[in-house]
PDB file of C-alpha atoms in Angstrom:
ATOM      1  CA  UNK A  26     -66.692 141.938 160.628  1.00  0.00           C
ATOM      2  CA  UNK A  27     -65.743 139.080 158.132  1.00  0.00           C
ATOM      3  CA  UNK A  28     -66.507 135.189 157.568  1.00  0.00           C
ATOM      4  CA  UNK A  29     -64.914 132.241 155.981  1.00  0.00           C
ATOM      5  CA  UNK A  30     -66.370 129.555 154.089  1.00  0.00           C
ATOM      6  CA  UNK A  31     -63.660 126.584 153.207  1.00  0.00           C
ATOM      7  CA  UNK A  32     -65.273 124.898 149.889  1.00  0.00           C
ATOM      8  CA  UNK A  33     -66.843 121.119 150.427  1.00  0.00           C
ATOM      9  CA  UNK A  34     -65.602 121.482 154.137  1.00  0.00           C
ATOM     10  CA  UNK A  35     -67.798 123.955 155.645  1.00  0.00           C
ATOM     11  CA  UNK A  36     -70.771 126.356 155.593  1.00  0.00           C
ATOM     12  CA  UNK A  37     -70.062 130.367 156.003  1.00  0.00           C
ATOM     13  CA  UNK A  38     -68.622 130.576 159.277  1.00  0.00           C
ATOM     14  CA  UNK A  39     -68.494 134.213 161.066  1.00  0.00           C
ATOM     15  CA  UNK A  40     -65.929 135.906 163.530  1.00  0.00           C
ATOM     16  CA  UNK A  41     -66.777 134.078 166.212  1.00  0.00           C
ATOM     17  CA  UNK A  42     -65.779 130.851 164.957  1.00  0.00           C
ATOM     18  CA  UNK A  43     -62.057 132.745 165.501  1.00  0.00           C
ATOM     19  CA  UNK A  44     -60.433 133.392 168.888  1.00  0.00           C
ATOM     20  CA  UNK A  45     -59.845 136.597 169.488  1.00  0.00           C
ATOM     21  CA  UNK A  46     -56.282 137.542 170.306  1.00  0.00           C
ATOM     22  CA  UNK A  47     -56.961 141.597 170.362  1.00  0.00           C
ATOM     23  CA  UNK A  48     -58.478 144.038 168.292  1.00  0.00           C
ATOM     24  CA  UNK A  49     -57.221 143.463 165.131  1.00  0.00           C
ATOM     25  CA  UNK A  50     -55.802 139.827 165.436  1.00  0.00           C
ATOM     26  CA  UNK A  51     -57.973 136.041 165.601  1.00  0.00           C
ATOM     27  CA  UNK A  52     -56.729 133.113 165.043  1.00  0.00           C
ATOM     28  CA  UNK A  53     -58.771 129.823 164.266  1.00  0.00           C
ATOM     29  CA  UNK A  54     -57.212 126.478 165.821  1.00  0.00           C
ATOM     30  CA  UNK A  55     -57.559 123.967 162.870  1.00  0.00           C
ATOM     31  CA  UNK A  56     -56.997 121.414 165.206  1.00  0.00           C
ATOM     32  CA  UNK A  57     -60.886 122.158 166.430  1.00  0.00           C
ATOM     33  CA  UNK A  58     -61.983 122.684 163.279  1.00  0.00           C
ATOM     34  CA  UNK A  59     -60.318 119.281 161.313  1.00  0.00           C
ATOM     35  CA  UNK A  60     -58.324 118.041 163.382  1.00  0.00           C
ATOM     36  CA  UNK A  61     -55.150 116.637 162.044  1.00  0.00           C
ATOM     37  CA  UNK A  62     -55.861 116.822 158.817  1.00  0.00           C
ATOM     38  CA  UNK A  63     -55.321 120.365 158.022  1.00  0.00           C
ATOM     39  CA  UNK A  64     -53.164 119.858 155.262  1.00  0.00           C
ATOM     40  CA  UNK A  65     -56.378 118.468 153.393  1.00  0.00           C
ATOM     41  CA  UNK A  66     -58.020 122.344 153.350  1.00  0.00           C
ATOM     42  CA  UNK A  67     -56.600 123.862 150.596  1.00  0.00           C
ATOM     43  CA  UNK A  68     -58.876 126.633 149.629  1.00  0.00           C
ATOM     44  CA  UNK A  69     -60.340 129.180 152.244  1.00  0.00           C
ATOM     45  CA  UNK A  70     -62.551 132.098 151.036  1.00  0.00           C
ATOM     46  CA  UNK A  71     -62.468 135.447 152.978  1.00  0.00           C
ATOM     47  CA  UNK A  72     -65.092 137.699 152.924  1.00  0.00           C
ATOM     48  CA  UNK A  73     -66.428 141.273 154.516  1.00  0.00           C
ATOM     49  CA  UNK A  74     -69.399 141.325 155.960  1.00  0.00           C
ATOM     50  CA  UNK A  75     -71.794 144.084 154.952  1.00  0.00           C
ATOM     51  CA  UNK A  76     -71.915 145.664 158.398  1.00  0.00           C
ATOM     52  CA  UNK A  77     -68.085 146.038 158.827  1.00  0.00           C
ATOM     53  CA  UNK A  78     -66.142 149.002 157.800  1.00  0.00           C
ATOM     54  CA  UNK A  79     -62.829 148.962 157.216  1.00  0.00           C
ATOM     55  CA  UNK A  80     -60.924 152.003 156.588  1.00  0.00           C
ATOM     56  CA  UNK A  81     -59.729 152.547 153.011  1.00  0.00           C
ATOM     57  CA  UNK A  82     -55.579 152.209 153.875  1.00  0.00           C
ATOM     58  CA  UNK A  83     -56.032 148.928 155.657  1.00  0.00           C
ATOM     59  CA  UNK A  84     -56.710 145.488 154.865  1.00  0.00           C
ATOM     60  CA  UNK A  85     -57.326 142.072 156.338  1.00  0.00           C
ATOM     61  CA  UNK A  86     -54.507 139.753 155.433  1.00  0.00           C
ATOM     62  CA  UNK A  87     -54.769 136.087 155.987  1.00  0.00           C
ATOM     63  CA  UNK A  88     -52.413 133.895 157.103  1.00  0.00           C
ATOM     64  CA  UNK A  89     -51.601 130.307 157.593  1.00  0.00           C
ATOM     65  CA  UNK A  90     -49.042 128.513 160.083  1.00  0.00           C
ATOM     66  CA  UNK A  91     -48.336 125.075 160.199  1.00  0.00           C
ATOM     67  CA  UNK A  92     -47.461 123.598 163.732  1.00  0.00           C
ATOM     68  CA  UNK A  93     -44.092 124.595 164.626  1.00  0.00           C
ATOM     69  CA  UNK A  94     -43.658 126.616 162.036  1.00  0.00           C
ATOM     70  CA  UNK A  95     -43.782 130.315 161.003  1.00  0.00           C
ATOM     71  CA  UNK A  96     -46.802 131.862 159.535  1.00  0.00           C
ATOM     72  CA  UNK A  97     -47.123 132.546 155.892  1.00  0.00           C
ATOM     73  CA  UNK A  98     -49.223 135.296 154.289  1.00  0.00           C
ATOM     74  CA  UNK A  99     -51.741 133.592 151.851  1.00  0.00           C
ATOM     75  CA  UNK A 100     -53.583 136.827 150.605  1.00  0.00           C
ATOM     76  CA  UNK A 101     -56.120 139.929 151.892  1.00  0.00           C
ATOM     77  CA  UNK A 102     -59.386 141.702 151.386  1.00  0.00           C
ATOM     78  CA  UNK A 103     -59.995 145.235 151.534  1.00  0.00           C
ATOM     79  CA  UNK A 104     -62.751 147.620 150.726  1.00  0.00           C
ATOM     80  CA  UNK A 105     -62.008 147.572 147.221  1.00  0.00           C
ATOM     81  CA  UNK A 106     -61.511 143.835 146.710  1.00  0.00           C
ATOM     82  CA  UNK A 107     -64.154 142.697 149.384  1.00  0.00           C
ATOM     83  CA  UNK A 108     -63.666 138.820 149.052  1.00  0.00           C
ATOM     84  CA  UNK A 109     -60.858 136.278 147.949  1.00  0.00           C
ATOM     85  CA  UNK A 110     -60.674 132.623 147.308  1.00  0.00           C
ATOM     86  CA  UNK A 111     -56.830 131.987 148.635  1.00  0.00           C
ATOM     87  CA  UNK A 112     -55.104 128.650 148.211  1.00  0.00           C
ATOM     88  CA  UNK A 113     -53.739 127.270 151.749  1.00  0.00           C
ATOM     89  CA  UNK A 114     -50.183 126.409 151.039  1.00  0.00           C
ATOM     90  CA  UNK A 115     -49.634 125.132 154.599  1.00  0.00           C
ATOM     91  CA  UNK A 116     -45.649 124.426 155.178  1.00  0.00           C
ATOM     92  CA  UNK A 117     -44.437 121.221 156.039  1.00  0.00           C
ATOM     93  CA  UNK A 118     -44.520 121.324 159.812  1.00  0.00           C
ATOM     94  CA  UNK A 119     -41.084 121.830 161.491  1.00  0.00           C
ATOM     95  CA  UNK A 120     -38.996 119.289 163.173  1.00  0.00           C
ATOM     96  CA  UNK A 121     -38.423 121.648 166.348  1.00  0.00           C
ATOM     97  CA  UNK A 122     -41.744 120.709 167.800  1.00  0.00           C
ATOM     98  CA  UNK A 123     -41.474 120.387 171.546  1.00  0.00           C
ATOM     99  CA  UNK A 124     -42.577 117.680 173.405  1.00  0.00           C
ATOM    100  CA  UNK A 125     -45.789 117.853 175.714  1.00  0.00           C
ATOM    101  CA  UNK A 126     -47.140 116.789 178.883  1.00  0.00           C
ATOM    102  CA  UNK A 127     -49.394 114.638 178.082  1.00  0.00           C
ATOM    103  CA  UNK A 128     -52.591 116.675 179.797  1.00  0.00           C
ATOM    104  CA  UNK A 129     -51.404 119.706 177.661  1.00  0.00           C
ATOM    105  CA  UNK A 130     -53.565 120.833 174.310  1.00  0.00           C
ATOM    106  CA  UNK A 131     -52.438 119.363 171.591  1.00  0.00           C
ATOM    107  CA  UNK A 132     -50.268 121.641 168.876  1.00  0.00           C
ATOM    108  CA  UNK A 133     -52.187 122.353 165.391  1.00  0.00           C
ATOM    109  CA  UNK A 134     -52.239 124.263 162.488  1.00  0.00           C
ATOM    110  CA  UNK A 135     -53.914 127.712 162.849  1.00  0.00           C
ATOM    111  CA  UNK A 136     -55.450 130.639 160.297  1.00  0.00           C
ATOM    112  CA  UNK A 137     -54.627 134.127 161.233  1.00  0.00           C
ATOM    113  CA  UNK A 138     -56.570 136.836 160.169  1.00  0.00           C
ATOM    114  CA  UNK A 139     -55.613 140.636 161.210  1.00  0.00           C
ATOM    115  CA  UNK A 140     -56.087 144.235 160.378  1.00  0.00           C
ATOM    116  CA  UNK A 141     -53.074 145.985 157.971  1.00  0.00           C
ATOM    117  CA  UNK A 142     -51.380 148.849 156.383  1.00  0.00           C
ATOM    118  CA  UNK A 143     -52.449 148.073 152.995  1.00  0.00           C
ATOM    119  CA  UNK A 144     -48.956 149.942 152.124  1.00  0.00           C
ATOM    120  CA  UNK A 145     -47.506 147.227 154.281  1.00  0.00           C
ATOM    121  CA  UNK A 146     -48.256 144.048 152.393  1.00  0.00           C
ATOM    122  CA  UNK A 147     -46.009 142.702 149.432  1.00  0.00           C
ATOM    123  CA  UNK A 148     -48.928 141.794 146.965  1.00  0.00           C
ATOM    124  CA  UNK A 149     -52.764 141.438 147.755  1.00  0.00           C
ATOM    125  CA  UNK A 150     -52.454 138.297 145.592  1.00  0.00           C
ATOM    126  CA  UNK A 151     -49.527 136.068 146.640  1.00  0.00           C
ATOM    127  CA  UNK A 152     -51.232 132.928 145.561  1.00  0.00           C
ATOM    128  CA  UNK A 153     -50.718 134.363 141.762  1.00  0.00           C
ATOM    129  CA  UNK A 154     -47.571 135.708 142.422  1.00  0.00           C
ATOM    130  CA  UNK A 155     -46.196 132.146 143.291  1.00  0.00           C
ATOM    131  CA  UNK A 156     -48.461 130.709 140.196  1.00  0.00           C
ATOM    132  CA  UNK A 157     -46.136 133.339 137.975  1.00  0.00           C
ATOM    133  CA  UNK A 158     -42.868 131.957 139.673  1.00  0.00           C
ATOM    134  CA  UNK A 159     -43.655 128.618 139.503  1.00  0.00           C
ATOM    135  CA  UNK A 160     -45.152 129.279 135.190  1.00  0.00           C
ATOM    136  CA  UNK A 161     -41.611 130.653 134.897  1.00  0.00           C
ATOM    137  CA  UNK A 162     -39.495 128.227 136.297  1.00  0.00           C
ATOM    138  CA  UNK A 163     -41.061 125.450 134.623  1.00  0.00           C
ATOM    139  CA  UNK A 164     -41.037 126.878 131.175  1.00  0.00           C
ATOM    140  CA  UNK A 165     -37.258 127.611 131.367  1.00  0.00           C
ATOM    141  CA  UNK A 166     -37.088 123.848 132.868  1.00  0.00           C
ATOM    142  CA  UNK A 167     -37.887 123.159 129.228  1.00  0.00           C
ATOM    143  CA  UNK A 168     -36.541 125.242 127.616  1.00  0.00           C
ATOM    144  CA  UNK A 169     -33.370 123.965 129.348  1.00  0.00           C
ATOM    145  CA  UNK A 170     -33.801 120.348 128.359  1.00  0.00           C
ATOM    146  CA  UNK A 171     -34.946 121.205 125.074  1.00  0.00           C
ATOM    147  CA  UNK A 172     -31.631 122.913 124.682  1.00  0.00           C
ATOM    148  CA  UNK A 173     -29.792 120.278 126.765  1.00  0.00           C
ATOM    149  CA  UNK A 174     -30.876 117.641 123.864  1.00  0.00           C
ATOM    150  CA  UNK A 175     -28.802 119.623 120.968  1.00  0.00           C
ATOM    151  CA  UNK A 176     -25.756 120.969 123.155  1.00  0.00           C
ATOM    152  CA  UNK A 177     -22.344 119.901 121.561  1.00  0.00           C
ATOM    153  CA  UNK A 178     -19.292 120.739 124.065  1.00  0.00           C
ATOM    154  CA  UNK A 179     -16.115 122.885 123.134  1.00  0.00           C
ATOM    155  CA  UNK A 180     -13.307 123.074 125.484  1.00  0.00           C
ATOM    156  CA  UNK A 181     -15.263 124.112 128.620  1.00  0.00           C
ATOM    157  CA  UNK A 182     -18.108 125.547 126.507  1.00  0.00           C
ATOM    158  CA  UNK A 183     -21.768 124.157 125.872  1.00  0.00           C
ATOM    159  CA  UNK A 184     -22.367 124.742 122.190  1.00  0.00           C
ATOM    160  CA  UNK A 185     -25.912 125.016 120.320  1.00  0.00           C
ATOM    161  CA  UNK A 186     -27.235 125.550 117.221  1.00  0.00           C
ATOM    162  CA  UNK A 187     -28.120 129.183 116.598  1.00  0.00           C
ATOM    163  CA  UNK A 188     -31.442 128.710 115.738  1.00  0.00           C
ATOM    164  CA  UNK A 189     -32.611 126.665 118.981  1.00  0.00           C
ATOM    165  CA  UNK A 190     -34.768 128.766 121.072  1.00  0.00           C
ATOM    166  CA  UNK A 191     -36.841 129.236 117.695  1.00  0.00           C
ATOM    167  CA  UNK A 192     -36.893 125.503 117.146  1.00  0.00           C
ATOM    168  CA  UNK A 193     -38.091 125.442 120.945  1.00  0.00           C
ATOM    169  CA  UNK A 194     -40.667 128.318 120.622  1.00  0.00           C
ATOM    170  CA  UNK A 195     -42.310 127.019 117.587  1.00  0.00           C
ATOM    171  CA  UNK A 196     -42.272 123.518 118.920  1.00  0.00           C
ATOM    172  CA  UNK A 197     -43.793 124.960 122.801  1.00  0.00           C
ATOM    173  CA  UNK A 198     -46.428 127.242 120.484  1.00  0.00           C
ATOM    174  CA  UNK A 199     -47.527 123.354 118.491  1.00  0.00           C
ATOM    175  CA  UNK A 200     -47.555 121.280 121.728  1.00  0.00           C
ATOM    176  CA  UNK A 201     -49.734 124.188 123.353  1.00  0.00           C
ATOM    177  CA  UNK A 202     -52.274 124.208 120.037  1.00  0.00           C
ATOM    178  CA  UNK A 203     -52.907 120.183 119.963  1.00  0.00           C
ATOM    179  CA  UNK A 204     -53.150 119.608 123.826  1.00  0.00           C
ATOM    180  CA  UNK A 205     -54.943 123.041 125.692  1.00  0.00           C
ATOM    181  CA  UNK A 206     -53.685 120.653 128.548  1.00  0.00           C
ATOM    182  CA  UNK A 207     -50.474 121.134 128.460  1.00  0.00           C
ATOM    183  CA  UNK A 208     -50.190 124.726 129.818  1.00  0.00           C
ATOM    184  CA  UNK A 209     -51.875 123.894 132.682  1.00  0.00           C
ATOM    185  CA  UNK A 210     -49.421 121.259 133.935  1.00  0.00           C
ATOM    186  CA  UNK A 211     -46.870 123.875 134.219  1.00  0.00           C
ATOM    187  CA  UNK A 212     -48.927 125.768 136.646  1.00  0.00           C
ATOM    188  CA  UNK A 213     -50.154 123.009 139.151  1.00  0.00           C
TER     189      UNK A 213
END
């Protein structure tokens, strides 16, 4: 079938560390697992196991819910991409929780795991997808205040000089050159 293995938490773990919900569907209670502290696993690699076949238009998508809240899709493997290290961004945990007897199980986090349409997910790697979005956003945060520093105002207008986003581009490329560290704070 498939295990998990969550680095410096856990050794490989199989199926049956999952509840099985149906066929294609299991679910592992975090709660069990960590306990409250869910929110500390932030990496979880998926992996087929040698003795499970999965047919070639499906895939097993991962997914991630934090308690009272929806779950998210973090990511899937498939026959051609066997295994995945997937980042856990677990949502902050709604404010609609309900209250509970107090002899009732607690409410956790849980991991999903279930069987596909490959056609049917988005992107096999969402983790990178939201890395992309977030590179994006924070490079045209400064570009932004770069600009910001130099605008002039005319009527109802913000003015700059023509020449600015080459001023910004050549100063981005120099900042990039001296510090290799500096990229990588606009994709944490």
């Amino acid at each position: 079938m498939f295990g998990v293995v969550f680095p410096n938490r856990s050794f490989p773990m199989d199926v049956s560390a999952f509840s099985q919900i149906d066929t294609s569907h299991w679910v592992l209670d975090m709660n069990t697992f960590v306990g409250e502290a869910y929110d500390q696993i932030r990496e979880m690699c998926i992996f087929l196991l040698n003795n499970f076949t999965l047919p070639p238009d499906k895939a097993l998508a991962v997914y991630i819910q934090s308690p009272g809240s929806q779950f998210l899709l973090c990511g899937a493997v498939t026959l051609a991409r066997p295994s995945a290290v997937l980042t856990l961004p677990w949502p902050e945990p709604s404010g609609q929780m309900q209250l509970m007897p107090a002899d009732s199980a607690p409410v956790s986090a849980k991991i999903g795991v279930s069987v596909e349409d490959l056609a049917s997910l988005q992107s096999l790697d969402v983790t990178a997808d939201k890395r992309i979005e977030r590179l994006a956003l924070k490079v045209g945060e400064n570009l932004f205040n770069f600009m910001q520093s130099f605008c002039g105002v005319v009527g109802s207008k913000l003015v700059v000089p023509m020449d600015i986003l080459d001023r910004w581009f050549k100063k981005f490329q120099e900042k990039a050159k001296r510090d290799p560290e500096y990229l990588k704070g606009f994709v944490l």
